[in-house]
Structures are given as C-alpha cells and as structure tokens.
Coordinates of C-alpha atoms and ligand atoms in Angstrom, one line a residue:
X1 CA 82.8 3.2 57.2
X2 CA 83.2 6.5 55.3
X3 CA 86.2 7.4 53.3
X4 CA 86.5 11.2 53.5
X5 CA 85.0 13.9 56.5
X6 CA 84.0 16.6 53.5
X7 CA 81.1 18.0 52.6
X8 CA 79.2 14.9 51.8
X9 CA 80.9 12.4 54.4
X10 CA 80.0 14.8 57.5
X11 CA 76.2 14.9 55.7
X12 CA 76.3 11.4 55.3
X13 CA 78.0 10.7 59.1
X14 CA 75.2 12.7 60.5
X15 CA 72.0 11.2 58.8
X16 CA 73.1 7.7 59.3
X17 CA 73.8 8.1 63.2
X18 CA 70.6 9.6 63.4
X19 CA 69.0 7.0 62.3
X20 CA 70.7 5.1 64.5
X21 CA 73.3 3.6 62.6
X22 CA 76.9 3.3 64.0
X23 CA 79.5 4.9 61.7
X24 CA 83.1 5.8 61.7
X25 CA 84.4 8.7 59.1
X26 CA 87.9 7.9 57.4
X27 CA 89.9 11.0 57.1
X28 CA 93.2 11.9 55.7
X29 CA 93.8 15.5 57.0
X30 CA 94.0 16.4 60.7
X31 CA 91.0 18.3 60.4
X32 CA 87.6 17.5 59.0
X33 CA 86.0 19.8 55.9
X34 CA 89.3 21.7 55.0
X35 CA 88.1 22.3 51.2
X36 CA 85.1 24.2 53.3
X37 CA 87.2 26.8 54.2
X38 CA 88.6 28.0 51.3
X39 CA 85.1 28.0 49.1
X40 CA 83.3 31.1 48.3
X41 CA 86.4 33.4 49.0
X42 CA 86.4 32.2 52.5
X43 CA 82.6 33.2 52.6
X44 CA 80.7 29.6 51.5
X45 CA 78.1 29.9 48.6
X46 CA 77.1 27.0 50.3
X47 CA 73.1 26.2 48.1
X48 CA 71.5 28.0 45.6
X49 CA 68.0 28.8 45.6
X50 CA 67.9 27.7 41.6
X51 CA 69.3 24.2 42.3
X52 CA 68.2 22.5 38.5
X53 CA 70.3 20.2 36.5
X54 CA 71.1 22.7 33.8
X55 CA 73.8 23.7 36.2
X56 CA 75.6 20.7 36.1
X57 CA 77.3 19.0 33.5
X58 CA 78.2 15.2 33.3
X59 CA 79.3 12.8 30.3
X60 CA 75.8 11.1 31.2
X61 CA 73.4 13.4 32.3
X62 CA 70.3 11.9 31.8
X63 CA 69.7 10.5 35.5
X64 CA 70.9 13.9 37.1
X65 CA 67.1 15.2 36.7
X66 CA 65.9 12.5 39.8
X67 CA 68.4 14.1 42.1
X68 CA 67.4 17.5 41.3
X69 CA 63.7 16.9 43.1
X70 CA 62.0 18.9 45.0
X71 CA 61.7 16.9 48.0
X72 CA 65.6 16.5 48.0
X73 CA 66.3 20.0 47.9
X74 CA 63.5 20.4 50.4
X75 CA 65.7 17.6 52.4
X76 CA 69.2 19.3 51.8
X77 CA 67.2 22.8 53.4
X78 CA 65.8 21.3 56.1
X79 CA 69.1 19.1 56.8
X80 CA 71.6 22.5 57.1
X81 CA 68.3 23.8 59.3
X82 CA 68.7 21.0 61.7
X83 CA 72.8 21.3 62.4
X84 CA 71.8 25.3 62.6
X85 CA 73.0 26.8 59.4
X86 CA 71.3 30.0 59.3
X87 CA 71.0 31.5 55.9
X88 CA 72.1 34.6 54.0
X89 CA 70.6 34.2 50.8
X90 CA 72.0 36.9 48.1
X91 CA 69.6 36.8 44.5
X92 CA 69.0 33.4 45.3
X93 CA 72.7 31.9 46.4
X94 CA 72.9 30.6 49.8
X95 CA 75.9 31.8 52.6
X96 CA 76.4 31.7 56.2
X97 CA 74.5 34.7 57.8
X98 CA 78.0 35.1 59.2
X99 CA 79.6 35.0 56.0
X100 CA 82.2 32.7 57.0
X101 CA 83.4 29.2 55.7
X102 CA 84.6 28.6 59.0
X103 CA 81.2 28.5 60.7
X104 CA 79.7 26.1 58.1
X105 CA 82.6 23.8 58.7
X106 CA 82.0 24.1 62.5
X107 CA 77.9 23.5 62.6
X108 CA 79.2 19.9 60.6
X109 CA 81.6 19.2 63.4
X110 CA 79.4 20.1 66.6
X111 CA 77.0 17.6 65.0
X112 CA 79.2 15.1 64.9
X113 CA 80.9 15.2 68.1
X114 CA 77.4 15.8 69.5
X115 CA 76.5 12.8 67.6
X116 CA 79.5 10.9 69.2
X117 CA 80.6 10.0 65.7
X118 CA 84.3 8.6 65.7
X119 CA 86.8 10.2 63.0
X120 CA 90.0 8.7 62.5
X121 CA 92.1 11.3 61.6
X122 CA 95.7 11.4 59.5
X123 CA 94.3 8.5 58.2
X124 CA 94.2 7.6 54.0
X125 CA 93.1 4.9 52.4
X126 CA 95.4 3.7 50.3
X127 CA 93.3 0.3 48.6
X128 CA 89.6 -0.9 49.1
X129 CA 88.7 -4.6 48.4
X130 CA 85.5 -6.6 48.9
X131 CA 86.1 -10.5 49.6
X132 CA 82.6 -11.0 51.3
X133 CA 83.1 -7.7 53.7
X134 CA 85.0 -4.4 52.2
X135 CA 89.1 -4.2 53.4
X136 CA 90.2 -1.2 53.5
X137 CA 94.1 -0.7 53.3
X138 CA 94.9 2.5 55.1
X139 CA 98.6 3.9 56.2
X140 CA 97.1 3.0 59.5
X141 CA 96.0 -0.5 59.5
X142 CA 93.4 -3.0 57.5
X143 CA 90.0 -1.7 58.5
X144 CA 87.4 -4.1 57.3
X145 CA 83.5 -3.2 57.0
X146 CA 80.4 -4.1 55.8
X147 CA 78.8 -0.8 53.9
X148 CA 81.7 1.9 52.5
X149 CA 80.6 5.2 51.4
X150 CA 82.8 6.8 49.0
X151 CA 83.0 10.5 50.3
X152 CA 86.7 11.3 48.8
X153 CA 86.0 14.4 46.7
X154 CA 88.4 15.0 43.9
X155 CA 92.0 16.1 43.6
X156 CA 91.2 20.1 42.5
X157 CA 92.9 22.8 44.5
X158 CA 95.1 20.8 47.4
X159 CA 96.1 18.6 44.3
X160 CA 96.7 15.6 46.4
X161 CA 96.3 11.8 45.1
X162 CA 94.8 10.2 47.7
X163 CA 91.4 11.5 45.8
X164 CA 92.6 9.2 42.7
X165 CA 93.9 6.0 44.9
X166 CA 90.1 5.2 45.7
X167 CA 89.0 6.1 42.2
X168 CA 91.6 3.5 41.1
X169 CA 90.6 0.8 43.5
X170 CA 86.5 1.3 42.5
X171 CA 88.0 1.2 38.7
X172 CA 89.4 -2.2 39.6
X173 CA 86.4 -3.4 41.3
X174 CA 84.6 -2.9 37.7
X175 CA 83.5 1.0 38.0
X176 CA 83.8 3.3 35.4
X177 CA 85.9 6.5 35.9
X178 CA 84.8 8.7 33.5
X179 CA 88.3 10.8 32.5
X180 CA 89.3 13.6 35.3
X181 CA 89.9 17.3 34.1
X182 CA 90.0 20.4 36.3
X183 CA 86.8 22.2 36.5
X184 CA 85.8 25.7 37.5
X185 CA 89.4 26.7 36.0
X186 CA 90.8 29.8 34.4
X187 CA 91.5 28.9 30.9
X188 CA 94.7 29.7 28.3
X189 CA 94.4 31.0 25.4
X190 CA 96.3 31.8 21.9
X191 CA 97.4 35.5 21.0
X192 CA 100.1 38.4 21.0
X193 CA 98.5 40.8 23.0
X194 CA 97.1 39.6 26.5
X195 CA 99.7 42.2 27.8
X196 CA 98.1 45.1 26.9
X197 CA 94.0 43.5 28.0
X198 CA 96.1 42.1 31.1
X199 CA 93.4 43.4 34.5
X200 CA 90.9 44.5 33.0
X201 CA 87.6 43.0 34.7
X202 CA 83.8 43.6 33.1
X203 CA 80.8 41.7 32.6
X204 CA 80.6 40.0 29.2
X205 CA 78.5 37.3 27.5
X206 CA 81.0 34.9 26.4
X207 CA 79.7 32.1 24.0
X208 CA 81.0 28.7 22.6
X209 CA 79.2 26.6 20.0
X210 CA 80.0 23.6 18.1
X211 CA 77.1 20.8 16.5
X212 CA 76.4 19.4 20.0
X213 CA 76.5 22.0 22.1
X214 CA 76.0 25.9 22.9
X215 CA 76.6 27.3 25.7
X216 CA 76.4 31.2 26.7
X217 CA 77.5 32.5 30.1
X218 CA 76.5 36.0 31.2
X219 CA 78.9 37.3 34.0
X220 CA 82.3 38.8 35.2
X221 CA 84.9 38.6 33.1
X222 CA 88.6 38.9 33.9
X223 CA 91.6 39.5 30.9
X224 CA 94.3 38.5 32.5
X225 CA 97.9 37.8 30.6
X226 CA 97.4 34.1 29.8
X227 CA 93.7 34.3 28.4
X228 CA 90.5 34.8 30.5
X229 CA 89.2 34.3 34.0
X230 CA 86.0 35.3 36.1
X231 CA 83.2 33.7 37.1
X232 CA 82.1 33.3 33.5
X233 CA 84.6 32.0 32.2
X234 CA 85.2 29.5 35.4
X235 CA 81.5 28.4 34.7
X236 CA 82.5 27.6 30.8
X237 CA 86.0 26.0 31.4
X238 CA 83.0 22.7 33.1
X239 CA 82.4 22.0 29.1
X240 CA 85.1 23.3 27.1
X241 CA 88.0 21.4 29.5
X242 CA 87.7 17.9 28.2
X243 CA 86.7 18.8 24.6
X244 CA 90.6 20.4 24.9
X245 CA 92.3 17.4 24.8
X246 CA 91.5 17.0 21.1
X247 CA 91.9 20.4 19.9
X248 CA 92.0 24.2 20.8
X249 CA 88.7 25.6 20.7
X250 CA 87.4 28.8 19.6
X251 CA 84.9 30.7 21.8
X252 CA 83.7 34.5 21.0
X253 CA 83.5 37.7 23.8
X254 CA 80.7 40.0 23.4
X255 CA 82.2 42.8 25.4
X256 CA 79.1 45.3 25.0
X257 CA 76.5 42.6 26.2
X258 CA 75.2 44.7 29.2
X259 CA 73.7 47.3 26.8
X260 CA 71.5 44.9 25.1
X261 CA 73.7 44.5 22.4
X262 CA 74.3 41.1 20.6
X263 CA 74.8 41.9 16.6
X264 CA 76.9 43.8 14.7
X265 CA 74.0 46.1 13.2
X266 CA 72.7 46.7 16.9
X267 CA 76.7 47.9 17.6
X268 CA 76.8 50.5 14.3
X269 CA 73.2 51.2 15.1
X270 CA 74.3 52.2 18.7
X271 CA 77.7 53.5 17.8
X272 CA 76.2 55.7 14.8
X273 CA 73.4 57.2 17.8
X274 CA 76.4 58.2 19.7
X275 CA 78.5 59.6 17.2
X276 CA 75.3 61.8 16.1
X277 CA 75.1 63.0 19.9
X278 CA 78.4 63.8 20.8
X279 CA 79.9 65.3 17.5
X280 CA 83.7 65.9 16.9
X281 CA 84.8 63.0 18.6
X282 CA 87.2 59.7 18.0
X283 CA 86.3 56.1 17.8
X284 CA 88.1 55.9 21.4
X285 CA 86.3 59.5 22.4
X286 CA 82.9 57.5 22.3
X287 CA 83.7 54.7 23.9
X288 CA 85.3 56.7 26.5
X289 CA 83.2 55.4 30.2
X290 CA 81.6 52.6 28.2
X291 CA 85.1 49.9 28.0
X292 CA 88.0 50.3 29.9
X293 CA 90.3 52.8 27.0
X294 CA 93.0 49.6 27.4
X295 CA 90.2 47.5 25.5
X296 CA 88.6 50.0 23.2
X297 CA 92.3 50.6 22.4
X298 CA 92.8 46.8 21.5
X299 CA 90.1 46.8 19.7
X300 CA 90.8 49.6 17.5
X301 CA 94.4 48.2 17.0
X302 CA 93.3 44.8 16.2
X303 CA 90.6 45.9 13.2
X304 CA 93.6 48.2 11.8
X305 CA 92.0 51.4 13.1
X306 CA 94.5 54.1 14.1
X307 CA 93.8 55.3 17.5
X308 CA 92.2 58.7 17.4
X309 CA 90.1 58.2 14.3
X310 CA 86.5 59.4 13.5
X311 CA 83.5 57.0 12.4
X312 CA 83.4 58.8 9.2
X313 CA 86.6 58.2 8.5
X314 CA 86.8 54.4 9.4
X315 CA 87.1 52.2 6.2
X316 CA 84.1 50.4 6.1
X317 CA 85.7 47.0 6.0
X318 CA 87.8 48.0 9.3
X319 CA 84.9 49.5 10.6
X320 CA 82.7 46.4 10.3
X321 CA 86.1 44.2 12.0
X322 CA 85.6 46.7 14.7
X323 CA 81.8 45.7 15.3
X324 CA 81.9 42.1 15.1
X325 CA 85.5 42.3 17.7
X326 CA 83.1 44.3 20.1
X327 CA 80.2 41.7 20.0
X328 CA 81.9 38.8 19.0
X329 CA 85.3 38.7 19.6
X330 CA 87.0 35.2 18.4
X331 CA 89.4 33.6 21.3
X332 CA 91.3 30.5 20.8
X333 CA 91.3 28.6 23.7
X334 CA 94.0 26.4 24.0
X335 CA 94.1 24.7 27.7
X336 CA 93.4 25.5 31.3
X337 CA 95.2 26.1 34.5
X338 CA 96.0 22.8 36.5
X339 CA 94.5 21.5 39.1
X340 CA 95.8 23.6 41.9
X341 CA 94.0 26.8 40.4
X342 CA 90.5 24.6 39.8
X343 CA 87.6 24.3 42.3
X344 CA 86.8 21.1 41.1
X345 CA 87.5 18.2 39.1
X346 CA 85.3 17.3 36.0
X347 CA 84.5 13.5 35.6
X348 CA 84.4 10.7 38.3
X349 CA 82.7 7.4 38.9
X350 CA 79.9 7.2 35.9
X351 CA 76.6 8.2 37.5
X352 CA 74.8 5.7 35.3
X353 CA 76.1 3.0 37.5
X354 CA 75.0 4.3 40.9
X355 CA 71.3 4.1 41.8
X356 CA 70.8 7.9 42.7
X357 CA 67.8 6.8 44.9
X358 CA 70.2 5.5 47.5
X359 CA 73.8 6.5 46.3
X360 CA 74.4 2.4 46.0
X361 CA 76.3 1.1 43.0
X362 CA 75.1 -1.2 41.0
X363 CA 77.5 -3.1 40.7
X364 CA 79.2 -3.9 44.1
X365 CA 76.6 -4.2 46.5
X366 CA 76.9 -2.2 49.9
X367 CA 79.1 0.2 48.3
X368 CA 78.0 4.0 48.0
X369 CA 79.4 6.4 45.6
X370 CA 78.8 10.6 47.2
X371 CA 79.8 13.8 46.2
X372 CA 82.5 15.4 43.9
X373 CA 83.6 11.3 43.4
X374 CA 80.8 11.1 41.0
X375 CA 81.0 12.5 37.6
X376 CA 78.6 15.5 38.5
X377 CA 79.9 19.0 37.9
X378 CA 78.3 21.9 39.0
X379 CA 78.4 25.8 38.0
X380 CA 79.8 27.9 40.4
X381 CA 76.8 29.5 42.4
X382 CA 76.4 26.8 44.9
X383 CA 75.7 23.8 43.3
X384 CA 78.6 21.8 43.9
X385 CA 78.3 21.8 47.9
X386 CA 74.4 21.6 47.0
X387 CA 75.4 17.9 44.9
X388 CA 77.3 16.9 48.2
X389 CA 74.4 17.6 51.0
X390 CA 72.3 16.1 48.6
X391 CA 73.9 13.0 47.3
X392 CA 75.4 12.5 50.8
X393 CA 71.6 13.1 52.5
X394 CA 70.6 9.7 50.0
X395 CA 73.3 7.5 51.1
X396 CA 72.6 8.5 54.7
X397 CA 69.1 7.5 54.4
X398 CA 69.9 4.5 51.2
X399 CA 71.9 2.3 53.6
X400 CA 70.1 -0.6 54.7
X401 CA 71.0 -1.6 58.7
X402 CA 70.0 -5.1 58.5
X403 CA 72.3 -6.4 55.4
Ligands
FAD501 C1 88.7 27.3 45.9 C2 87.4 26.6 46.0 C3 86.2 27.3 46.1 C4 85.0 26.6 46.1 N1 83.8 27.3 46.3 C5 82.6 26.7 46.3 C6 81.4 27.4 46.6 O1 81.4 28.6 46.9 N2 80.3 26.7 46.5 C7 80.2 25.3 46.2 O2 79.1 24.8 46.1 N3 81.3 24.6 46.0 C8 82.5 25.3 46.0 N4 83.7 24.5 45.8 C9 83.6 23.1 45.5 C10 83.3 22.3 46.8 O3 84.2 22.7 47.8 C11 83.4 20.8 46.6 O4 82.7 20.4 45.4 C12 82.9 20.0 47.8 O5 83.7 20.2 48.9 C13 82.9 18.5 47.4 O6 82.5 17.8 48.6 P1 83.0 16.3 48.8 O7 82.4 15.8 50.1 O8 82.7 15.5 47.6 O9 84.5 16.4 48.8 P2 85.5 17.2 49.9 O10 84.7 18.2 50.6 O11 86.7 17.6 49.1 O12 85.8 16.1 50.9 C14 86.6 14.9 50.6 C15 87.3 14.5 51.8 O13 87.9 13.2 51.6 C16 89.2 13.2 52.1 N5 89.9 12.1 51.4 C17 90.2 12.1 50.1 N6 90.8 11.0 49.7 C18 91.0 10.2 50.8 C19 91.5 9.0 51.1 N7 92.0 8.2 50.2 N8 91.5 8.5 52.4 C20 91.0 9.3 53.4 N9 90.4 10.5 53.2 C21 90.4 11.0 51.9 C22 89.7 14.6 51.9 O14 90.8 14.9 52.7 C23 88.5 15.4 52.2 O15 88.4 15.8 53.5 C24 84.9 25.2 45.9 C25 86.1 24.5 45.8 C26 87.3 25.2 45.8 C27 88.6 24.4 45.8

C-alpha cells in the first residue's frame, strides 16, 4: 500500500510491480502527480546533472551522502529512461524535451496503467496503525496491509493537511518529526523603503553568516515590496526559515557581484576607474546602465548622498556607506511567506531513523518513509524531484516480498 501517487509514490508503484510485486497507490486528489504540474513554471526542472548533498539541507545531514551515490543517480537516469522521459538538459538541469510538466506527469501515469497498477482515487488517509498488519483509516474505509510506503509529500503550495495527518500518525508510532517550515519561500524583511526597490530584478550574491554556518548564493534576485525574492533568495530562505523562529536575521546584498566585485576597496577602485573615464559626471551618471537608476538612487539616498553629486564631492564617510551598501548591503530578515507561496516544506520524518539503503524505518518494521515526507530539502535546480525518484527507486527495490 502506498499513501500518496506523487513524485515518489508513482516511482515507487512502478519499481515494485516490476519486480513483481502487487501494489495499490493511496491517493487523495482525483488525479495522480498534481504538484507535477505546477513545478518549474509549468516546465519541470525535473534532475540536475550536479545532484550532490551540498544542495540539500536537513537538521541531520550526515547520512544524506549514501543517497547521493553514483549508482543511484545512475538508477534515477536510467529509471525516467525506461518510462520514456526524454531529456532537455540546460547547464546541467534536467526538463522534458517538450518542456512541459504535463508530459512528465503523463510518462508516470502510462506506466502505471500499463503496469495495471490500481489507484484509489479521492481517497485520504486520515490514521495509520500497526497491530501485527498496518490499518489504514481512510474517508473511504479501513484498508489494512502488510508493507506502507509513506509517499505523502508535504503541505507547501496546495496547503492542505492531509500531508501533516500521516506525519502525526508516524509521530505517534514513535518517529521523529523534525519541525515543518516553508521552504523555497520568498522571505520578509524590515525597512522603510521597499516601495521605491519594489520590481527591480538582477543577479546578486546574497550572503548570510552566523558561527555555524555561511552560506552565499549567486543568482536572480527580485526586490519586491515586502523584502526579497528570486531564485537566490528561494534557495537561502531552505536555512534561514527555521533559524527565524528565534530571531530576525541579518543577511547582506552585494548588488555589483557580476563584475567581480566583493570589497569595498574593489568598489572605490572600480568606481574611481570610471569616474577618471567618463569626467563631469554624478555618482548616479556612472552608475547609469550598470543598476537599475531606482537602486543606485536608493543607494545614494540611504548613505545620505544627494542625488546628482560628484565623487569628489562625496564626504568620505558617506562615500565609504555608499561602498559597503553596494557590496554589502545589510537586510533584516524578519520571516517568510506561508506555505501557499513555498515549493516545499523544510523538516519531516528525521532521516537518521530510516535506513536510506531501503527507505525502511528503523523503528516500525515494514514501514517506508519516501520523498518530501523526510526531512530532506533540496535547492531549487532539480533536486527535490531528484530526492523523490531516488528515495522512491530504494523503497521500490528495499521491500522484501516474502515478510
Ligand atoms: C510551485 C512549485 C514548483 C516546484 N518546482 C520544482 C522543480 O522545478 N524541480 C523540483 O525538483 N522540485 C520542484 N518542486 C518540488 C517538488 O514538486 C516536490 O518536492 C515533489 O513533488 C515531492 O514529491 P513527493 O512524492 O514527496 O510529494 P508529492 O509529489 O507532493 O506527492 C504527494 C502525494 O500524496 C498525496 N497525499 C498527501 N497526503 C495524503 C493522505 N493523507 N492520503 C492520501 N494521499 C495523500 C498528495 O495528494 C500527493 O499526490 C516544486 C514545488 C512547487 C510547489
């Protein structure tokens, strides 16, 4: 029995009956893979050529490594091969050659009706037991079975509960949930003039440190008039979320990183260059085609610089405000959008207590934990669809037929 026909319960559906293995996929929604659809912008970044733990985060990472094998991203390659995904692969990140969710989500169902593998549809469960066999309350009926896979995903985007119902049940059986956050989320932040950054998109390192960790992403960047968006700031929200709960946290923009520029003596060395080349103009006049003018503008306001000013005449204290705001701007981050704007959730069943050879826990025998479930967060790029052929590839193959 498989709760969930996502990602990883389809993967797992499909390797099990083709070993021979009857199986029956539990499914909520009158469709199977619905979160398929709406990943990638409707295109699915379904792999990534790069698939290494780095790009995940989890509270206990350590056993994340032995997933990340060769051999099972050789497995997860070979496995969208055989149901006839046919790559487009763009500087390493893997979509549809057709470039459309739709057709991933398709290849996973013609397998399984191929397959003959029964899905019960509109049907959620509500409570799982195990006295002897596993009971499985749905709205349906009491199903009872001998080997559960947990395929249920997580509550980000549809915001639904039925994700957290199972998560409940496995805490009750003895799991650990390791706390939920949204992941891959835009995040809020503390200041007086996101009106006037509001739109303005551009690739930016941005950078947050604190004793235990440091983490720099390199990537699109949106202002928007809550805080910050983009890809980069999606792929930071994965560790800055939880660490929110206890206080805001302050991360720094380095808006002129795609010239090579990282100090603030690079930025006066580059802005004094300029100003040598092209005499007679304004702070704003030189910056003109290198930052949107809204920014530079910002900038300039925010290091008390009045707009239209040369570099000569910049006091030097203002001047030096200026530099370190281009190169390391300081943002206070105070929270995140909710779960409805995240791609995934952060946190799940605690990895440490499922044996990632065969996606078994530990602790409740017969029972296997796949996919976003688990406390295994990837970037964006891939790797979170990548976690759920793979993970749901082990259980398919980690389920014994004869107990
Ligand atoms: C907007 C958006 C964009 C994304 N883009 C990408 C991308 O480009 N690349 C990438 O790698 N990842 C992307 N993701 C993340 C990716 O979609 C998920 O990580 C992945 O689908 C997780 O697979 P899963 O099998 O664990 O869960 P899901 O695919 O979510 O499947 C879980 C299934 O279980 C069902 N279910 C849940 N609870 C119950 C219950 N109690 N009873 C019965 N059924 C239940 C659900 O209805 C669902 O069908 C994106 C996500 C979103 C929201």
């Amino acid at each position: 029995m498989i709760i969930g026909a996502g990602a990883s319960g389809l993967t797992a559906a499909i390797v099990l009956k083709r070993r021979g293995i009857d199986v029956i996929l539990l499914e909520k929604n009158n469709q199977v893979g619905k979160k398929i659809l709406v990943t990638g912008s409707g295109k699915c970044n379904y792999f990534n050529e790069k698939f290494e733990k780095e790009f995940f985060t989890s509270k206990n990472p350590e056993t994340l490594g032995e997933m990340m094998t060769d051999e099972n991203i050789e497995d997860a390659k070979q496995f969208l091969t055989s149901i006839g995904i046919v790559p487009k692969i763009k500087n390493g990140y893997y979509y549809p050659n057709s470039m459309k969710a739709v057709s991933i989500q398709n290849s996973l169902l013609t397998e399984i009706k191929n397959l003959n593998i029964p899905i019960f549809y509109n049907t959620t469960v509500i409570e799982m037991k195990k006295e002897g066999h596993f009971f499985l309350k749905t709205n349906q009926e009491i199903i009872e079975a001998e080997h559960v896979i947990v395929a249920t995903g997580s509550r980000a985007y549809f915001d639904t509960e039925e994700p957290s119902l199972i998560l409940h049940s496995l805490e009750n059986m003895g799991h650990t949930v390791v706390p939920i956050y949204p992941g891959l989320v835009q995040l809020e932040a503390k200041g007086s003039f996101f009106k006037e950054w509001a739109g303005i998109r551009l690739d930016a390192k941005i950078s947050f440190s604190n004793p235990q960790i440091r983490k720099d992403v390199v990537g699109e960047l949106q202002l928007t008039d809550y805080g910050i968006s983009g890809i980069c700031t999606l792929i930071l929200s994965n560790t800055l979320v939880p660490l929110l709960k206890e206080k805001s946290q302050t991360i720094t923009i380095n808006f002129l990183n795609s010239f090579h520029i990282s100090t603030k003596e690079e930025a006066r060395r580059y802005l004094e260059n300029r100003n040598q080349n092209l005499p007679n103009r304004s702070l704003d006049q030189l910056f003109d085609t290198i930052l949107d003018y809204k920014l530079t503008n910002l900038l300039l306001k925010l290091s008390d610089i009045p707009l239209h000013t040369r570099m000569e005449d910049v006091d030097a204290k203002n001047l030096d405000t200026f530099l370190k705001n281009l190169v390391s701007f300081p943002l206070c981050i105070t929270g995140s959008k909710s779960y409805k704007n995240a791609q995934i959730c952060l946190g799940g069943i605690d990895i440490r207590e499922i044996d990632v050879k065969t996606m078994e826990s530990k602790l409740i025998k017969n029972l296997y934990v796949i996919g976003e479930a688990l406390d295994v967060s990837g970037e964006c790029g891939g790797y979170n669809l990548g976690f759920a052929w793979i993970s749901g590839i082990k259980a398919g193959n980690g389920v014994r037929s004869d107990d």
